[in-house]
GROMACS .gro file of C-alpha atoms in nm:
model
  230
    1ARG     CA    1  18.751   8.273 -12.462
    2SER     CA    2  18.507   8.362 -12.186
    3LEU     CA    3  18.263   8.164 -11.973
    4ARG     CA    4  17.967   8.364 -11.841
    5LEU     CA    5  17.780   8.192 -11.557
    6ASN     CA    6  17.620   8.497 -11.396
    7ASN     CA    7  17.300   8.444 -11.193
    8ASN     CA    8  17.299   8.064 -11.236
    9ASN     CA    9  17.240   7.960 -10.872
   10ILE     CA   10  17.595   7.827 -10.857
   11ASN     CA   11  17.712   7.716 -10.513
   12ASP     CA   12  18.039   7.590 -10.364
   13GLU     CA   13  17.980   7.237 -10.490
   14ALA     CA   14  17.937   7.365 -10.845
   15VAL     CA   15  18.252   7.574 -10.805
   16GLN     CA   16  18.441   7.258 -10.704
   17ILE     CA   17  18.322   7.085 -11.022
   18LEU     CA   18  18.418   7.390 -11.229
   19VAL     CA   19  18.764   7.410 -11.073
   20SER     CA   20  18.824   7.039 -11.134
   21ALA     CA   21  18.722   7.080 -11.498
   22LEU     CA   22  18.970   7.365 -11.543
   23ARG     CA   23  19.277   7.181 -11.409
   24ASN     CA   24  19.417   7.148 -11.760
   25ASN     CA   25  19.276   7.471 -11.899
   26SER     CA   26  19.480   7.622 -12.181
   27SER     CA   27  19.226   7.840 -12.363
   28LEU     CA   28  18.971   7.991 -12.124
   29THR     CA   29  19.082   8.339 -12.020
   30SER     CA   30  18.777   8.476 -11.840
   31ILE     CA   31  18.508   8.349 -11.599
   32GLU     CA   32  18.211   8.552 -11.475
   33LEU     CA   33  18.021   8.433 -11.167
   34GLU     CA   34  17.836   8.747 -11.056
   35GLY     CA   35  17.497   8.708 -10.893
   36ASN     CA   36  17.567   8.357 -10.759
   37GLU     CA   37  17.511   8.448 -10.396
   38GLU     CA   38  17.533   8.086 -10.277
   39ILE     CA   39  17.908   8.091 -10.332
   40THR     CA   40  18.068   8.126  -9.989
   41LYS     CA   41  18.422   8.181  -9.864
   42GLU     CA   42  18.495   7.813  -9.933
   43GLY     CA   43  18.414   7.859 -10.302
   44MET     CA   44  18.620   8.176 -10.316
   45ILE     CA   45  18.920   7.988 -10.177
   46LEU     CA   46  18.876   7.718 -10.441
   47LEU     CA   47  18.890   7.982 -10.716
   48LEU     CA   48  19.197   8.141 -10.558
   49LYS     CA   49  19.378   7.808 -10.536
   50LEU     CA   50  19.284   7.741 -10.899
   51VAL     CA   51  19.506   8.028 -11.015
   52ASN     CA   52  19.770   8.014 -10.739
   53ASP     CA   53  19.786   7.725 -10.493
   54VAL     CA   54  20.067   7.807 -10.249
   55SER     CA   55  20.060   7.480 -10.053
   56SER     CA   56  20.385   7.393 -10.233
   57ILE     CA   57  20.596   7.515 -10.524
   58LYS     CA   58  20.479   7.215 -10.726
   59ALA     CA   59  20.117   7.314 -10.656
   60THR     CA   60  20.191   7.671 -10.766
   61LEU     CA   61  20.347   7.552 -11.090
   62GLN     CA   62  20.049   7.323 -11.155
   63SER     CA   63  19.797   7.604 -11.099
   64ASP     CA   64  19.605   7.760 -11.387
   65HIS     CA   65  19.823   8.009 -11.576
   66THR     CA   66  19.569   8.105 -11.845
   67LEU     CA   67  19.274   8.266 -11.664
   68GLY     CA   68  19.335   8.640 -11.664
   69ARG     CA   69  18.996   8.747 -11.532
   70ILE     CA   70  18.769   8.595 -11.265
   71ILE     CA   71  18.460   8.795 -11.167
   72CYS     CA   72  18.290   8.673 -10.847
   73PRO     CA   73  17.999   8.785 -10.628
   74ASP     CA   74  18.082   9.081 -10.407
   75MET     CA   75  18.191   8.950 -10.066
   76ASN     CA   76  18.379   9.090  -9.768
   77GLU     CA   77  18.677   8.862  -9.830
   78ILE     CA   78  18.917   9.137  -9.929
   79TYR     CA   79  19.240   8.938  -9.900
   80ILE     CA   80  19.108   8.641 -10.095
   81GLU     CA   81  18.983   8.869 -10.373
   82GLU     CA   82  19.307   9.064 -10.377
   83HIS     CA   83  19.524   8.751 -10.404
   84ARG     CA   84  19.297   8.601 -10.671
   85ASN     CA   85  19.293   8.917 -10.882
   86ARG     CA   86  19.670   8.951 -10.855
   87ALA     CA   87  19.725   8.589 -10.968
   88ALA     CA   88  19.481   8.639 -11.257
   89TYR     CA   89  19.668   8.956 -11.356
   90TRP     CA   90  19.997   8.762 -11.367
   91ASN     CA   91  19.826   8.516 -11.603
   92ARG     CA   92  19.772   8.776 -11.871
   93PRO     CA   93  19.956   8.729 -12.205
   94GLY     CA   94  20.314   8.845 -12.234
   95GLY     CA   95  20.427   8.747 -11.886
   96ASN     CA   96  20.581   8.447 -11.719
   97PRO     CA   97  20.313   8.354 -11.464
   98GLU     CA   98  20.482   8.040 -11.330
   99ARG     CA   99  20.805   8.221 -11.243
  100THR     CA  100  20.623   8.533 -11.122
  101LYS     CA  101  20.397   8.339 -10.885
  102VAL     CA  102  20.685   8.146 -10.731
  103ILE     CA  103  20.894   8.460 -10.681
  104ARG     CA  104  20.612   8.687 -10.567
  105THR     CA  105  20.430   8.447 -10.336
  106GLN     CA  106  20.652   8.151 -10.248
  107LEU     CA  107  20.974   8.347 -10.195
  108ASP     CA  108  20.814   8.649 -10.026
  109SER     CA  109  20.776   8.549  -9.661
  110ASP     CA  110  20.503   8.807  -9.587
  111LYS     CA  111  20.291   8.736  -9.894
  112ARG     CA  112  20.332   8.361  -9.849
  113GLU     CA  113  20.203   8.380  -9.494
  114SER     CA  114  19.908   8.595  -9.605
  115MET     CA  115  19.833   8.359  -9.896
  116CYS     CA  116  19.850   8.052  -9.672
  117PHE     CA  117  19.609   8.216  -9.429
  118SER     CA  118  19.371   8.307  -9.712
  119GLN     CA  119  19.379   7.953  -9.849
  120GLY     CA  120  19.323   7.788  -9.511
  121ILE     CA  121  19.661   7.616  -9.515
  122ASP     CA  122  19.784   7.482  -9.180
  123SER     CA  123  19.994   7.740  -8.995
  124GLN     CA  124  20.290   7.501  -8.970
  125HIS     CA  125  20.326   7.533  -9.347
  126HIS     CA  126  20.329   7.915  -9.347
  127SER     CA  127  20.707   7.946  -9.310
  128ILE     CA  128  20.920   8.014  -9.616
  129SER     CA  129  21.125   7.711  -9.510
  130VAL     CA  130  20.855   7.493  -9.670
  131PRO     CA  131  20.919   7.603 -10.033
  132LEU     CA  132  21.293   7.624  -9.964
  133ALA     CA  133  21.289   7.257  -9.867
  134GLU     CA  134  21.140   7.179 -10.210
  135ILE     CA  135  21.402   7.382 -10.393
  136GLY     CA  136  21.691   7.201 -10.230
  137PRO     CA  137  22.022   7.335 -10.103
  138LEU     CA  138  22.207   7.321 -10.435
  139LEU     CA  139  21.991   7.603 -10.574
  140LEU     CA  140  21.986   7.812 -10.255
  141PRO     CA  141  22.253   8.063 -10.366
  142GLU     CA  142  22.050   8.146 -10.679
  143VAL     CA  143  21.727   8.162 -10.478
  144LEU     CA  144  21.883   8.398 -10.223
  145GLU     CA  145  21.994   8.625 -10.507
  146ILE     CA  146  21.637   8.632 -10.643
  147VAL     CA  147  21.493   8.709 -10.299
  148ASP     CA  148  21.736   8.999 -10.254
  149GLU     CA  149  21.664   9.135 -10.602
  150HIS     CA  150  21.283   9.121 -10.578
  151HIS     CA  151  21.208   9.157 -10.207
  152GLY     CA  152  21.500   9.342 -10.052
  153PRO     CA  153  21.743   9.290  -9.763
  154SER     CA  154  21.483   9.227  -9.490
  155HIS     CA  155  21.333   8.931  -9.674
  156LEU     CA  156  21.680   8.810  -9.767
  157TYR     CA  157  21.770   8.810  -9.398
  158GLN     CA  158  21.459   8.607  -9.307
  159THR     CA  159  21.534   8.361  -9.586
  160LEU     CA  160  21.895   8.327  -9.476
  161ILE     CA  161  21.788   8.245  -9.120
  162VAL     CA  162  21.582   7.945  -9.231
  163SER     CA  163  21.819   7.833  -9.508
  164VAL     CA  164  22.164   7.875  -9.353
  165ALA     CA  165  22.170   7.518  -9.220
  166ASP     CA  166  22.093   7.375  -9.565
  167LEU     CA  167  22.340   7.613  -9.727
  168TRP     CA  168  22.614   7.508  -9.485
  169THR     CA  169  22.529   7.144  -9.551
  170THR     CA  170  22.569   7.210  -9.923
  171ILE     CA  171  22.908   7.375  -9.876
  172ASN     CA  172  23.027   7.088  -9.655
  173ARG     CA  173  22.892   6.828  -9.895
  174LYS     CA  174  23.064   6.994 -10.190
  175GLN     CA  175  23.398   6.982 -10.010
  176ALA     CA  176  23.331   6.624  -9.904
  177LEU     CA  177  23.259   6.531 -10.267
  178ILE     CA  178  23.581   6.701 -10.380
  179ASP     CA  179  23.782   6.511 -10.119
  180ARG     CA  180  23.613   6.184 -10.208
  181GLU     CA  181  23.676   6.239 -10.579
  182LYS     CA  182  24.048   6.290 -10.506
  183GLU     CA  183  24.055   5.969 -10.302
  184VAL     CA  184  23.898   5.779 -10.591
  185CYS     CA  185  24.153   5.926 -10.836
  186ASP     CA  186  24.436   5.819 -10.606
  187GLN     CA  187  24.287   5.469 -10.582
  188ILE     CA  188  24.260   5.453 -10.962
  189GLU     CA  189  24.626   5.550 -10.997
  190CYS     CA  190  24.724   5.279 -10.747
  191LEU     CA  191  24.515   5.024 -10.934
  192VAL     CA  192  24.671   5.123 -11.267
  193ALA     CA  193  25.021   5.085 -11.119
  194LYS     CA  194  24.925   4.750 -10.968
  195LYS     CA  195  24.780   4.638 -11.301
  196LEU     CA  196  25.107   4.722 -11.478
  197GLU     CA  197  25.302   4.535 -11.211
  198LEU     CA  198  25.080   4.227 -11.241
  199GLU     CA  199  25.099   4.237 -11.622
  200SER     CA  200  25.481   4.241 -11.595
  201ILE     CA  201  25.473   3.940 -11.361
  202GLN     CA  202  25.233   3.764 -11.597
  203LEU     CA  203  25.467   3.825 -11.890
  204ASP     CA  204  25.765   3.683 -11.697
  205LEU     CA  205  25.561   3.375 -11.603
  206GLN     CA  206  25.454   3.325 -11.964
  207LYS     CA  207  25.816   3.348 -12.077
  208GLU     CA  208  25.927   3.098 -11.813
  209ILE     CA  209  25.646   2.859 -11.908
  210ALA     CA  210  25.735   2.893 -12.279
  211ALA     CA  211  26.104   2.823 -12.200
  212MET     CA  212  26.010   2.510 -12.001
  213GLU     CA  213  25.783   2.388 -12.278
  214GLN     CA  214  26.058   2.448 -12.533
  215LYS     CA  215  26.307   2.255 -12.316
  216GLU     CA  216  26.060   1.967 -12.281
  217ALA     CA  217  26.009   1.967 -12.658
  218ASP     CA  218  26.387   1.967 -12.721
  219GLU     CA  219  26.439   1.676 -12.476
  220SER     CA  220  26.158   1.485 -12.642
  221ASN     CA  221  26.320   1.532 -12.985
  222VAL     CA  222  26.657   1.411 -12.851
  223CYS     CA  223  26.492   1.096 -12.716
  224GLU     CA  224  26.323   1.025 -13.048
  225VAL     CA  225  26.652   1.069 -13.236
  226GLY     CA  226  26.830   0.832 -12.994
  227GLU     CA  227  26.564   0.568 -13.033
  228LYS     CA  228  26.590   0.583 -13.410
  229MET     CA  229  26.967   0.549 -13.401
  230SER     CA  230  26.949   0.244 -13.178
   0.00000   0.00000   0.00000
């Protein structure tokens, strides 16, 4: 399905409304906005973020993964247009746009920095450490393998630099969990042994109590017999 809005005096405010309306798009595959000269860089950024918002991995995954074609007025915003067209291309049928966008833009330090710049994202969020923090240390080994496979040794090295602390924490935590689990097992064994010991003591007490009660009963019977005889 296509939406043709060429030469409709659309401005940035209208683009914002359009983008908001397409947040849950699952059927529209093409938008045409040629001839709407009131659309500025701000509107172009909105359309880029619609198909690939790199402010976080969650934002990327929640971007539109259906639009495969976005035609905009001709502007001198080469990087914005390039990133938007690439994201739209990844959206085409037969691919895996969610995975592709995360790998190609979130886990590629150079492209992530370029995308953040194009989207006006604060420079302190340009580092690849931002998406790595979302992923969490337990998945870092797998992520590092993906970075090496898709982006090569240089990007793997950059990723390692920012992730080594978390990776080391994961290794240490795993060993700490193993040690703690052994301690708990040992405590359980001690508790089981103690339980058996206490059950044995309880049984001895019950036997002693039963013997005393039986003795009391026997003495009571002897007294009754003596009273009857007298």
